[in-house]
Coordinates of C-alpha atoms in Angstrom, one line a residue:
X1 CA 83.4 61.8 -88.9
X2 CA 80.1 63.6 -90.5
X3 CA 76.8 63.6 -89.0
X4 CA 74.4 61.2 -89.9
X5 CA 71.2 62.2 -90.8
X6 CA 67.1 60.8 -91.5
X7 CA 66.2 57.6 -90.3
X8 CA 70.0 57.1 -88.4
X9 CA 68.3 60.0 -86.1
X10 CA 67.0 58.4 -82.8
X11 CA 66.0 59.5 -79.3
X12 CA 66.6 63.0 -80.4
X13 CA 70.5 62.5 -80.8
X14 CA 72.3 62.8 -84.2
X15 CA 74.2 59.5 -84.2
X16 CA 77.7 59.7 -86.2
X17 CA 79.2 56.9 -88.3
X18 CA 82.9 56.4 -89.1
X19 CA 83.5 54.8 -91.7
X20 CA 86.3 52.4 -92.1
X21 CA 88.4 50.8 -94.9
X22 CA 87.3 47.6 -92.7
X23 CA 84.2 47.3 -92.3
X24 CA 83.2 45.0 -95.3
X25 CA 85.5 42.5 -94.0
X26 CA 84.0 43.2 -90.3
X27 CA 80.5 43.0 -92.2
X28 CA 81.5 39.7 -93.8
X29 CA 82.6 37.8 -91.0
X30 CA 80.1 39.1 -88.9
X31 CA 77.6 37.3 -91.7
X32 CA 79.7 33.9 -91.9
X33 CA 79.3 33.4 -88.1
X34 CA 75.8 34.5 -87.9
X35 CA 74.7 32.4 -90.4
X36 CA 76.8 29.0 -89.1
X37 CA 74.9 29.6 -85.6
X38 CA 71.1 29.9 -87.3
X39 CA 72.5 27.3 -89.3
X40 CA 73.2 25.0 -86.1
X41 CA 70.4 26.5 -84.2
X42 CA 67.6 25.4 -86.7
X43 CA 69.2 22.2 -87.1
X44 CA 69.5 21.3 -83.7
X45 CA 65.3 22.6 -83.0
X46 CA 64.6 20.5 -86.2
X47 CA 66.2 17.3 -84.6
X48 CA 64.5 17.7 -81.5
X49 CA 61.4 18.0 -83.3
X50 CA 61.7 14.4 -84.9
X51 CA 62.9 13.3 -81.4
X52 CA 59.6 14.7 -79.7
X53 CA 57.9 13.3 -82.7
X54 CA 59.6 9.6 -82.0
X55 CA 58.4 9.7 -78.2
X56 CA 54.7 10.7 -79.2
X57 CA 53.7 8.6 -82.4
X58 CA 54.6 4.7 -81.8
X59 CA 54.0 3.9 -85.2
X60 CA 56.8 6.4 -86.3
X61 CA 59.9 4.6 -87.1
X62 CA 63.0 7.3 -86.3
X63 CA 65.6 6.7 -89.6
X64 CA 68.8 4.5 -88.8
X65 CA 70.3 6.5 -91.6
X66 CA 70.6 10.4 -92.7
X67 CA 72.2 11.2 -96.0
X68 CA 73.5 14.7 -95.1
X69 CA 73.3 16.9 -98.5
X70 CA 75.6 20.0 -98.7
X71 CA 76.5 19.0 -95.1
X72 CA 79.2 22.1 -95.1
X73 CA 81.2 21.7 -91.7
X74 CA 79.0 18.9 -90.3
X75 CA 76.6 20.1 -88.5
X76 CA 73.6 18.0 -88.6
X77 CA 76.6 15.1 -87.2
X78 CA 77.7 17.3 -84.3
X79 CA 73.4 17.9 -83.5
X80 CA 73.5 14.4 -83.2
X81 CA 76.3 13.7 -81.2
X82 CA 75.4 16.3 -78.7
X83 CA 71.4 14.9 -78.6
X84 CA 72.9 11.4 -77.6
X85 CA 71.0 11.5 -74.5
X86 CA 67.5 12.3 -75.6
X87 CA 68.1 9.4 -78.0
X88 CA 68.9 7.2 -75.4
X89 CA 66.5 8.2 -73.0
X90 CA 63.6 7.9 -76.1
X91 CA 65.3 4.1 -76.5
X92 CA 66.6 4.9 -80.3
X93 CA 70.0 4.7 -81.8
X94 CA 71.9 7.3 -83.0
X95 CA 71.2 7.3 -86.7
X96 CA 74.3 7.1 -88.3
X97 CA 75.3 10.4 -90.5
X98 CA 76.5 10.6 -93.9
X99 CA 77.8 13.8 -95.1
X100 CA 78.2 14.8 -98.7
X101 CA 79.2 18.0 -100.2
X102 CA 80.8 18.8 -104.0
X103 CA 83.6 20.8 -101.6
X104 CA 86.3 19.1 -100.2
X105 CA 87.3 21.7 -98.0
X106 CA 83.5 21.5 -96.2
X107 CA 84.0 17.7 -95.7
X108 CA 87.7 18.7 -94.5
X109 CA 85.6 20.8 -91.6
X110 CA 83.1 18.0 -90.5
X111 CA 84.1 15.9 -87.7
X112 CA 82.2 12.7 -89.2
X113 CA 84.0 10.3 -90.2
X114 CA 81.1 9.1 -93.1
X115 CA 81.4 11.6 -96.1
X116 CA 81.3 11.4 -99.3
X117 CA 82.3 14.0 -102.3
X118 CA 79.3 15.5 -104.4
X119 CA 75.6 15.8 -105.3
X120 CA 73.3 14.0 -104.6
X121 CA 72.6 13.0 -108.4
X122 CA 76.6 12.7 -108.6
X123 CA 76.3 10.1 -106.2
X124 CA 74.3 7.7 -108.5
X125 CA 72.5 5.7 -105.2
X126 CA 69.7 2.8 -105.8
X127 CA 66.5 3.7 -106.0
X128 CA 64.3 3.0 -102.8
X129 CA 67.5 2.6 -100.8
X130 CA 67.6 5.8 -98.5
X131 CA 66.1 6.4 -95.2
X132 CA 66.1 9.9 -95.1
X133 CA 67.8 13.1 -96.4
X134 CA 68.6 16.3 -94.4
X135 CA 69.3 19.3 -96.8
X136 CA 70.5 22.4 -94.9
X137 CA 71.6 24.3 -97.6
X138 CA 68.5 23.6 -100.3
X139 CA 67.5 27.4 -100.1
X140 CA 70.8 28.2 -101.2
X141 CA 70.4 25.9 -104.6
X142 CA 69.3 27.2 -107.7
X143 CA 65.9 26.7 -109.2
X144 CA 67.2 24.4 -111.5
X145 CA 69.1 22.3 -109.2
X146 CA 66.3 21.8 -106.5
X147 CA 63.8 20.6 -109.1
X148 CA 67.2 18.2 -109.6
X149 CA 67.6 17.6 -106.2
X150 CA 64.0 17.0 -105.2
X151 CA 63.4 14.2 -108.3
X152 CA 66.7 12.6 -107.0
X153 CA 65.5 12.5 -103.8
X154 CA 62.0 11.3 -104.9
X155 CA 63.9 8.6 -106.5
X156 CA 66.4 7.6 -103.5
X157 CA 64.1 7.7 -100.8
X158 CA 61.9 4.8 -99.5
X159 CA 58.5 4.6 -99.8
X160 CA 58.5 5.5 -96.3
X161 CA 61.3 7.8 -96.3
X162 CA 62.3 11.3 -94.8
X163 CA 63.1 14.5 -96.5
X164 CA 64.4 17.2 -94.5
X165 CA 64.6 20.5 -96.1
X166 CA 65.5 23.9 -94.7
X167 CA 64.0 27.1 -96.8
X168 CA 64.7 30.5 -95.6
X169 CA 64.9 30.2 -91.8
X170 CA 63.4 27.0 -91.1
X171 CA 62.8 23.4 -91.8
X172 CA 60.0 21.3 -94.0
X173 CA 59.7 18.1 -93.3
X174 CA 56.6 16.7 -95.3

């Protein structure tokens, strides 16, 4: 071990630091999970947003169908499943969930049983003929491919439709 020093110096202690051939994969892992729970976390508090929307505005209409984009694992589907109640207490439907990811192995993850394999421009969909979009991992995307994304989505959506983005460590939902 060697004694740390500068700003690892607290509560007039010398903290000491062992280093070990692990730690990146201890680091890493650490990451992955964090990230999945914000991930779920931020989902789940943007969901219950809508829903307290729903039960205060009349005149909003709640979407029967989400397009999922980069839906990884799932987890806007499992938010769903596990807000059944406030739905029905609220008198909506579940909206029903389609995931799509350009990874296989992320739809191999999701529990949904509605997936489909790509982008959202892969996917070629009708103009006007989408509900709403969720897109949890749109602060991941490169510039180019969220001005792609966003003029695809402009496209898809109805005139009345839904576009749910997270940035950073939240949602926008204009």
């Amino acid at each position: 071990t060697k004694e740390a020093s500068g700003p690892q110096r607290f509560r007039g202690r010398i903290s000491t630091a062992v280093r070990t051939d692990r730690w990146d994969d201890i680091a890493e892992e650490f990451n992955k999970r964090r990230n999945e729970l914000l991930n779920e976390k931020t989902t789940e508090l943007g969901m219950q947003f809508l829903l307290q929307h729903a039960a205060g505005d009349p005149d909003f209409r709640f979407p029967s169908e989400i397009l999922s984009v980069g839906a990884g694992p799932g987890v806007l589907f499992d938010v769903v499943q596990r807000l059944e109640a406030r739905f029905t207490t609220l008198g909506l439907q579940l909206p029903a969930i389609v995931d799509v990811d350009p990874e296989e192995r992320m739809l191999l993850l999701s529990s949904n049983p509605r997936k489909l394999r790509g982008t959202l421009p892969e996917l070629r969909l009708s103009a006007d003929s989408i509900a709403a979009i969720e897109c949890a991992s749109f602060g991941s995307f490169t510039p180019a491919d969220r001005v792609e994304f966003l003029k695809e989505s402009a496209r898809t959506l109805r005139t009345d439709g839904l576009l749910w983005l997270k940035v950073d460590r939240g949602f926008f939902a204009p």
